[in-house]
């Protein structure tokens, strides 16, 4: 799983307060994740095989953690 630190939590030096970082980390580690799809894009199409490479991004509704999944899917499934 990819872990992202919200840029709004960083100060001007690009650093994150230790307490905030611990809070973000503990939210993500102990969260019972509930993901919602936030973005989908077609990366590549192969008309010969009838497949498309799809990238989907999901965000946890509880902790804000994000994951990205890339899969090959048939053209008819998209």
Tab-separated table of C-alpha atoms in Angstrom:
chain	number	residue	atom	x	y	z
A	1	UNK	CA	0.000	0.000	0.000
A	2	UNK	CA	1.255	3.459	-0.839
A	3	UNK	CA	1.249	5.936	2.008
A	4	UNK	CA	0.857	9.642	1.344
A	5	UNK	CA	1.423	12.500	3.737
A	6	UNK	CA	-0.943	15.360	3.106
A	7	UNK	CA	1.015	18.367	1.827
A	8	UNK	CA	-1.145	20.675	3.929
A	9	UNK	CA	0.427	19.132	7.032
A	10	UNK	CA	3.956	20.063	5.971
A	11	UNK	CA	5.559	23.297	7.005
A	12	UNK	CA	7.565	25.537	4.673
A	13	UNK	CA	10.771	23.553	5.141
A	14	UNK	CA	9.018	20.445	3.798
A	15	UNK	CA	9.106	18.726	7.169
A	16	UNK	CA	6.268	17.196	9.123
A	17	UNK	CA	5.816	17.579	12.848
A	18	UNK	CA	6.691	14.274	14.591
A	19	UNK	CA	3.390	14.170	16.487
A	20	UNK	CA	1.412	14.691	13.272
A	21	UNK	CA	3.417	12.011	11.475
A	22	UNK	CA	2.772	9.520	14.294
A	23	UNK	CA	-0.941	10.376	14.197
A	24	UNK	CA	-1.127	9.858	10.408
A	25	UNK	CA	0.811	6.593	10.627
A	26	UNK	CA	-1.283	5.172	13.488
A	27	UNK	CA	-4.523	6.092	11.665
A	28	UNK	CA	-3.384	4.133	8.613
A	29	UNK	CA	-1.917	1.131	10.446
A	30	UNK	CA	-4.898	0.516	12.722
A	31	UNK	CA	-7.634	1.510	10.271
A	32	UNK	CA	-10.185	-1.045	9.043
A	33	UNK	CA	-9.932	0.384	5.524
A	34	UNK	CA	-13.021	1.236	3.480
A	35	UNK	CA	-11.833	2.222	0.009
A	36	UNK	CA	-13.707	4.216	-2.626
A	37	UNK	CA	-12.537	4.628	-6.208
A	38	UNK	CA	-11.435	8.214	-6.826
A	39	UNK	CA	-9.907	7.986	-10.294
A	40	UNK	CA	-9.655	5.642	-13.265
A	41	UNK	CA	-7.623	6.103	-16.434
A	42	UNK	CA	-6.751	4.021	-19.466
A	43	UNK	CA	-2.981	3.708	-19.780
A	44	UNK	CA	-2.817	1.541	-22.891
A	45	UNK	CA	-5.086	-0.231	-25.407
A	46	UNK	CA	-4.218	-3.336	-27.365
A	47	UNK	CA	-6.873	-3.906	-30.029
A	48	UNK	CA	-5.173	-7.100	-31.225
A	49	UNK	CA	-5.578	-8.853	-27.869
A	50	UNK	CA	-8.707	-6.915	-26.896
A	51	UNK	CA	-7.144	-5.739	-23.620
A	52	UNK	CA	-6.705	-2.356	-21.946
A	53	UNK	CA	-4.283	-1.458	-19.162
A	54	UNK	CA	-6.335	0.369	-16.522
A	55	UNK	CA	-5.036	2.327	-13.528
A	56	UNK	CA	-7.461	2.830	-10.649
A	57	UNK	CA	-6.834	4.966	-7.574
A	58	UNK	CA	-8.664	4.329	-4.316
A	59	UNK	CA	-8.820	6.378	-1.132
A	60	UNK	CA	-9.789	5.127	2.316
A	61	UNK	CA	-12.870	6.965	3.602
A	62	UNK	CA	-11.672	6.628	7.206
A	63	UNK	CA	-7.919	7.363	7.288
A	64	UNK	CA	-7.299	9.010	3.901
A	65	UNK	CA	-4.695	6.450	2.782
A	66	UNK	CA	-4.437	5.886	-0.978
A	67	UNK	CA	-3.598	2.875	-3.123
A	68	UNK	CA	-3.120	2.542	-6.872
A	69	UNK	CA	-3.929	-0.664	-8.733
A	70	UNK	CA	-3.090	-1.416	-12.361
A	71	UNK	CA	-4.794	-4.293	-14.196
A	72	UNK	CA	-5.299	-5.628	-17.706
A	73	UNK	CA	-9.003	-5.824	-18.541
A	74	UNK	CA	-11.029	-6.839	-21.564
A	75	UNK	CA	-12.388	-3.969	-23.644
A	76	UNK	CA	-15.964	-5.089	-22.938
A	77	UNK	CA	-15.474	-4.822	-19.137
A	78	UNK	CA	-14.630	-1.118	-19.092
